[in-house]
Amino acid sequence: MLTVHHLNNSRSQRVLWLLEELGVPYEIVRYQRQPDMRAPKELRAIHPLGKSPVITDNGNTIAESGAIIEYLIATYGNGRLIPPPNTPERLRFTYWLHYAEGSAMSPLLLKLLFTLMPKRAPALLRPLVRKVSNQALTALVNPQLKQHMDYWEGELGKTEWFAGNEFTAADIQMSFPLEAAQARGGLEQGHPKAMAFLERIHARPAYARALEKGGPYQVGR
């Protein structure tokens, strides 16, 4: 049976959501983050990098969210949650599927890093680290993040979903950047269409079922 090696409060939540949307049977092997929020070493027995998400299925071990989504759609989708080939929507689907991790997450990760650095610095160094972090956030990270959020807002003004007017797996992939931006990027300020997107996905029954099975999920908090 298909197995999701699920790290709590992680990107693997998207994999559970996709499987619930597709109605594919699966089992969950659970892993708990360590106190420093890193994945436990047991995940390295599944994949050398010890990262999540990762799935095993029919002798295959597949990591990386985009690759997992492509595999599940190709293997179990039967044409669902993906636009038809050779259409503008299919091209947009492919773009957003890879943009989510390739471009969107970079400023969000930097935002998290520079926000946490002062809190975790030694007390004597904390004022200096806070000054450097604030400068990086003001000059580099926050402007980049705003550019991405404005971009999402504009694209969601053209169509209801990222690939077009039909919900697809690209929206599942894009959920994590938007949820992270809501948690720590100020998405709620001036981005009503992006916020409406989050309301729509959170209202989906499959999203709720995935949360029940995956456990507590709080991006960026």
mmCIF file of C-alpha atoms in Angstrom:
data_model
loop_
_atom_site.group_PDB
_atom_site.id
_atom_site.type_symbol
_atom_site.label_atom_id
_atom_site.label_comp_id
_atom_site.label_asym_id
_atom_site.label_seq_id
_atom_site.Cartn_x
_atom_site.Cartn_y
_atom_site.Cartn_z
ATOM 1 C CA MET A 1 0.000 0.000 0.000
ATOM 2 C CA LEU A 2 1.064 3.566 -0.611
ATOM 3 C CA THR A 3 2.742 4.972 2.495
ATOM 4 C CA VAL A 4 3.119 8.616 3.444
ATOM 5 C CA HIS A 5 6.040 9.206 5.781
ATOM 6 C CA HIS A 6 4.435 12.104 7.548
ATOM 7 C CA LEU A 7 6.359 14.640 9.607
ATOM 8 C CA ASN A 8 4.070 16.592 11.886
ATOM 9 C CA ASN A 9 3.387 20.215 10.925
ATOM 10 C CA SER A 10 5.145 19.971 7.574
ATOM 11 C CA ARG A 11 4.702 20.062 3.814
ATOM 12 C CA SER A 12 3.621 16.423 3.856
ATOM 13 C CA GLN A 13 0.198 17.710 4.897
ATOM 14 C CA ARG A 14 -0.301 18.631 1.247
ATOM 15 C CA VAL A 15 0.300 15.020 0.228
ATOM 16 C CA LEU A 16 -2.382 13.792 2.618
ATOM 17 C CA TRP A 17 -4.752 16.423 1.227
ATOM 18 C CA LEU A 18 -4.103 15.346 -2.376
ATOM 19 C CA LEU A 19 -4.692 11.689 -1.513
ATOM 20 C CA GLU A 20 -7.945 12.600 0.203
ATOM 21 C CA GLU A 21 -9.050 14.562 -2.861
ATOM 22 C CA LEU A 22 -8.264 11.559 -5.075
ATOM 23 C CA GLY A 23 -9.753 9.006 -2.682
ATOM 24 C CA VAL A 24 -6.610 6.882 -2.799
ATOM 25 C CA PRO A 25 -6.082 4.419 0.094
ATOM 26 C CA TYR A 26 -2.860 5.023 2.007
ATOM 27 C CA GLU A 27 -1.218 4.483 5.334
ATOM 28 C CA ILE A 28 0.667 6.987 7.458
ATOM 29 C CA VAL A 29 3.960 6.435 9.232
ATOM 30 C CA ARG A 30 4.338 9.298 11.674
ATOM 31 C CA TYR A 31 7.469 11.191 12.651
ATOM 32 C CA GLN A 32 7.674 13.923 15.279
ATOM 33 C CA ARG A 33 9.856 16.986 15.023
ATOM 34 C CA GLN A 34 12.659 17.318 17.540
ATOM 35 C CA PRO A 35 12.692 20.239 20.012
ATOM 36 C CA ASP A 36 14.790 22.238 17.512
ATOM 37 C CA MET A 37 12.046 21.615 14.897
ATOM 38 C CA ARG A 38 14.280 19.377 12.782
ATOM 39 C CA ALA A 39 13.071 16.061 11.421
ATOM 40 C CA PRO A 40 14.136 12.981 13.398
ATOM 41 C CA LYS A 41 17.011 10.859 12.132
ATOM 42 C CA GLU A 42 14.609 7.960 11.504
ATOM 43 C CA LEU A 43 13.506 9.644 8.287
ATOM 44 C CA ARG A 44 16.993 9.079 6.866
ATOM 45 C CA ALA A 45 16.218 5.393 6.738
ATOM 46 C CA ILE A 46 13.541 6.238 4.168
ATOM 47 C CA HIS A 47 15.435 8.894 2.202
ATOM 48 C CA PRO A 48 19.105 9.885 2.637
ATOM 49 C CA LEU A 49 18.254 13.564 3.188
ATOM 50 C CA GLY A 50 15.848 12.736 5.984
ATOM 51 C CA LYS A 51 13.325 15.298 4.787
ATOM 52 C CA SER A 52 9.551 15.334 4.492
ATOM 53 C CA PRO A 53 7.440 14.806 2.475
ATOM 54 C CA VAL A 54 8.413 11.407 1.174
ATOM 55 C CA ILE A 55 6.240 8.513 0.044
ATOM 56 C CA THR A 56 6.877 4.863 -0.744
ATOM 57 C CA ASP A 57 4.746 3.035 -3.287
ATOM 58 C CA ASN A 58 5.257 -0.111 -5.363
ATOM 59 C CA GLY A 59 8.959 -0.191 -4.569
ATOM 60 C CA ASN A 60 9.446 3.496 -5.342
ATOM 61 C CA THR A 61 10.647 6.092 -2.853
ATOM 62 C CA ILE A 62 9.685 9.598 -3.927
ATOM 63 C CA ALA A 63 10.609 12.861 -2.233
ATOM 64 C CA GLU A 64 9.944 16.543 -3.031
ATOM 65 C CA SER A 65 6.408 17.878 -3.055
ATOM 66 C CA GLY A 66 6.229 18.606 -6.776
ATOM 67 C CA ALA A 67 7.596 15.205 -7.766
ATOM 68 C CA ILE A 68 5.205 13.458 -5.375
ATOM 69 C CA ILE A 69 2.223 15.345 -6.771
ATOM 70 C CA GLU A 70 3.215 14.554 -10.345
ATOM 71 C CA TYR A 71 3.632 10.870 -9.474
ATOM 72 C CA LEU A 72 0.295 10.607 -7.658
ATOM 73 C CA ILE A 73 -1.617 12.426 -10.392
ATOM 74 C CA ALA A 74 -0.033 10.262 -13.103
ATOM 75 C CA THR A 75 -0.499 7.010 -11.188
ATOM 76 C CA TYR A 76 -3.851 7.482 -9.492
ATOM 77 C CA GLY A 77 -5.439 10.614 -10.896
ATOM 78 C CA ASN A 78 -7.164 9.219 -14.010
ATOM 79 C CA GLY A 79 -7.227 12.738 -15.412
ATOM 80 C CA ARG A 80 -8.442 14.352 -12.207
ATOM 81 C CA LEU A 81 -6.976 17.530 -10.672
ATOM 82 C CA ILE A 82 -4.896 18.296 -13.772
ATOM 83 C CA PRO A 83 -5.924 20.239 -16.895
ATOM 84 C CA PRO A 84 -5.976 18.499 -20.275
ATOM 85 C CA PRO A 85 -2.679 18.298 -22.187
ATOM 86 C CA ASN A 86 -1.734 21.018 -24.663
ATOM 87 C CA THR A 87 -3.940 23.667 -23.082
ATOM 88 C CA PRO A 88 -3.013 27.033 -21.555
ATOM 89 C CA GLU A 89 -4.326 25.715 -18.243
ATOM 90 C CA ARG A 90 -1.937 22.758 -18.362
ATOM 91 C CA LEU A 91 1.004 25.084 -18.881
ATOM 92 C CA ARG A 92 -0.110 27.213 -15.949
ATOM 93 C CA PHE A 93 -0.549 24.064 -13.867
ATOM 94 C CA THR A 94 3.057 23.026 -14.520
ATOM 95 C CA TYR A 95 4.308 26.519 -13.796
ATOM 96 C CA TRP A 96 2.566 26.904 -10.424
ATOM 97 C CA LEU A 97 3.460 23.363 -9.399
ATOM 98 C CA HIS A 98 7.150 24.231 -9.636
ATOM 99 C CA TYR A 99 6.959 27.923 -8.754
ATOM 100 C CA ALA A 100 5.576 27.118 -5.297
ATOM 101 C CA GLU A 101 8.845 25.656 -4.030
ATOM 102 C CA GLY A 102 11.241 27.052 -6.614
ATOM 103 C CA SER A 103 10.437 30.747 -6.131
ATOM 104 C CA ALA A 104 7.671 31.426 -3.634
ATOM 105 C CA MET A 105 9.179 29.728 -0.596
ATOM 106 C CA SER A 106 12.573 31.464 -0.728
ATOM 107 C CA PRO A 107 11.511 34.849 0.726
ATOM 108 C CA LEU A 108 9.201 33.101 3.195
ATOM 109 C CA LEU A 109 12.045 30.968 4.519
ATOM 110 C CA LEU A 110 14.279 34.035 4.767
ATOM 111 C CA LYS A 111 11.500 35.828 6.629
ATOM 112 C CA LEU A 112 11.335 32.977 9.135
ATOM 113 C CA LEU A 113 15.117 32.794 9.468
ATOM 114 C CA PHE A 114 15.678 36.503 10.112
ATOM 115 C CA THR A 115 12.716 36.626 12.476
ATOM 116 C CA LEU A 116 14.044 33.732 14.564
ATOM 117 C CA MET A 117 17.716 34.723 14.591
ATOM 118 C CA PRO A 118 17.464 37.463 17.268
ATOM 119 C CA LYS A 119 15.382 35.212 19.509
ATOM 120 C CA ARG A 120 17.933 32.424 19.378
ATOM 121 C CA ALA A 121 21.102 34.520 19.558
ATOM 122 C CA PRO A 122 23.134 34.681 22.784
ATOM 123 C CA ALA A 123 21.960 37.510 25.010
ATOM 124 C CA LEU A 124 25.101 39.616 24.526
ATOM 125 C CA LEU A 125 24.860 39.393 20.755
ATOM 126 C CA ARG A 126 21.100 39.779 20.524
ATOM 127 C CA PRO A 127 21.030 43.579 19.873
ATOM 128 C CA LEU A 128 23.533 43.245 17.018
ATOM 129 C CA VAL A 129 21.788 40.231 15.521
ATOM 130 C CA ARG A 130 18.428 42.006 15.778
ATOM 131 C CA LYS A 131 19.842 45.046 13.978
ATOM 132 C CA VAL A 132 21.283 42.959 11.142
ATOM 133 C CA SER A 133 18.111 40.888 10.855
ATOM 134 C CA ASN A 134 15.871 43.962 10.753
ATOM 135 C CA GLN A 135 18.022 45.524 8.044
ATOM 136 C CA ALA A 136 17.847 42.336 5.964
ATOM 137 C CA LEU A 137 14.090 42.125 6.400
ATOM 138 C CA THR A 138 13.526 45.779 5.515
ATOM 139 C CA ALA A 139 15.904 46.026 2.572
ATOM 140 C CA LEU A 140 15.635 42.573 1.018
ATOM 141 C CA VAL A 141 13.120 40.090 2.325
ATOM 142 C CA ASN A 142 9.935 42.102 2.889
ATOM 143 C CA PRO A 143 10.023 43.839 -0.534
ATOM 144 C CA GLN A 144 10.526 40.482 -2.287
ATOM 145 C CA LEU A 145 7.734 38.884 -0.314
ATOM 146 C CA LYS A 146 5.365 41.740 -1.097
ATOM 147 C CA GLN A 147 6.177 41.377 -4.783
ATOM 148 C CA HIS A 148 5.221 37.702 -4.677
ATOM 149 C CA MET A 149 2.022 38.345 -2.723
ATOM 150 C CA ASP A 150 0.988 41.080 -5.157
ATOM 151 C CA TYR A 151 1.695 38.649 -7.990
ATOM 152 C CA TRP A 152 -0.613 36.011 -6.471
ATOM 153 C CA GLU A 153 -3.302 38.610 -5.971
ATOM 154 C CA GLY A 154 -3.116 39.664 -9.603
ATOM 155 C CA GLU A 155 -3.207 36.118 -10.942
ATOM 156 C CA LEU A 156 -6.145 35.127 -8.733
ATOM 157 C CA GLY A 157 -7.929 38.164 -10.108
ATOM 158 C CA LYS A 158 -7.814 36.565 -13.558
ATOM 159 C CA THR A 159 -9.096 33.104 -12.649
ATOM 160 C CA GLU A 160 -10.624 31.552 -9.559
ATOM 161 C CA TRP A 161 -7.793 29.040 -9.153
ATOM 162 C CA PHE A 162 -4.111 29.249 -10.041
ATOM 163 C CA ALA A 163 -4.223 27.118 -13.202
ATOM 164 C CA GLY A 164 -7.626 28.337 -14.358
ATOM 165 C CA ASN A 165 -11.234 28.182 -13.287
ATOM 166 C CA GLU A 166 -11.025 24.578 -12.077
ATOM 167 C CA PHE A 167 -9.404 23.411 -8.845
ATOM 168 C CA THR A 168 -6.230 21.382 -9.513
ATOM 169 C CA ALA A 169 -3.298 19.878 -7.678
ATOM 170 C CA ALA A 170 -1.410 23.101 -8.397
ATOM 171 C CA ASP A 171 -3.687 24.784 -5.861
ATOM 172 C CA ILE A 172 -2.749 22.140 -3.321
ATOM 173 C CA GLN A 173 0.912 22.869 -3.990
ATOM 174 C CA MET A 174 0.373 26.619 -3.728
ATOM 175 C CA SER A 175 -1.496 26.326 -0.438
ATOM 176 C CA PHE A 176 1.700 26.154 1.610
ATOM 177 C CA PRO A 177 3.229 29.465 0.405
ATOM 178 C CA LEU A 178 -0.074 31.283 0.877
ATOM 179 C CA GLU A 179 -0.633 29.818 4.327
ATOM 180 C CA ALA A 180 2.927 30.735 5.286
ATOM 181 C CA ALA A 181 2.413 34.261 3.960
ATOM 182 C CA GLN A 182 -0.747 34.587 6.014
ATOM 183 C CA ALA A 183 1.088 33.355 9.115
ATOM 184 C CA ARG A 184 4.183 35.532 8.861
ATOM 185 C CA GLY A 185 4.070 37.718 5.764
ATOM 186 C CA GLY A 186 1.046 39.979 6.154
ATOM 187 C CA LEU A 187 -0.983 38.426 3.342
ATOM 188 C CA GLU A 188 -4.204 39.707 4.906
ATOM 189 C CA GLN A 189 -3.110 43.283 4.219
ATOM 190 C CA GLY A 190 -4.319 44.238 0.759
ATOM 191 C CA HIS A 191 -4.713 40.777 -0.763
ATOM 192 C CA PRO A 192 -8.424 39.892 -0.564
ATOM 193 C CA LYS A 193 -8.360 37.446 -3.480
ATOM 194 C CA ALA A 194 -5.481 35.499 -1.978
ATOM 195 C CA MET A 195 -7.275 35.406 1.359
ATOM 196 C CA ALA A 196 -10.439 34.222 -0.397
ATOM 197 C CA PHE A 197 -8.381 31.435 -1.981
ATOM 198 C CA LEU A 198 -7.375 30.284 1.498
ATOM 199 C CA GLU A 199 -10.979 30.355 2.645
ATOM 200 C CA ARG A 200 -12.002 28.195 -0.331
ATOM 201 C CA ILE A 201 -9.344 25.554 0.214
ATOM 202 C CA HIS A 202 -9.924 25.413 3.971
ATOM 203 C CA ALA A 203 -13.604 24.760 3.302
ATOM 204 C CA ARG A 204 -12.918 21.684 1.164
ATOM 205 C CA PRO A 205 -13.955 18.430 2.872
ATOM 206 C CA ALA A 206 -10.773 16.671 1.733
ATOM 207 C CA TYR A 207 -8.663 19.386 3.367
ATOM 208 C CA ALA A 208 -10.505 18.827 6.645
ATOM 209 C CA ARG A 209 -10.088 15.036 6.398
ATOM 210 C CA ALA A 210 -6.355 15.446 5.795
ATOM 211 C CA LEU A 211 -6.077 17.639 8.882
ATOM 212 C CA GLU A 212 -7.859 15.027 10.971
ATOM 213 C CA LYS A 213 -5.421 12.357 9.837
ATOM 214 C CA GLY A 214 -2.275 14.464 9.791
ATOM 215 C CA GLY A 215 -2.658 16.212 13.106
ATOM 216 C CA PRO A 216 -2.162 19.872 14.145
ATOM 217 C CA TYR A 217 -0.877 22.059 11.340
ATOM 218 C CA GLN A 218 0.314 25.609 11.882
ATOM 219 C CA VAL A 219 2.528 27.055 9.181
ATOM 220 C CA GLY A 220 5.106 29.544 10.352
ATOM 221 C CA ARG A 221 3.879 29.848 13.913
#
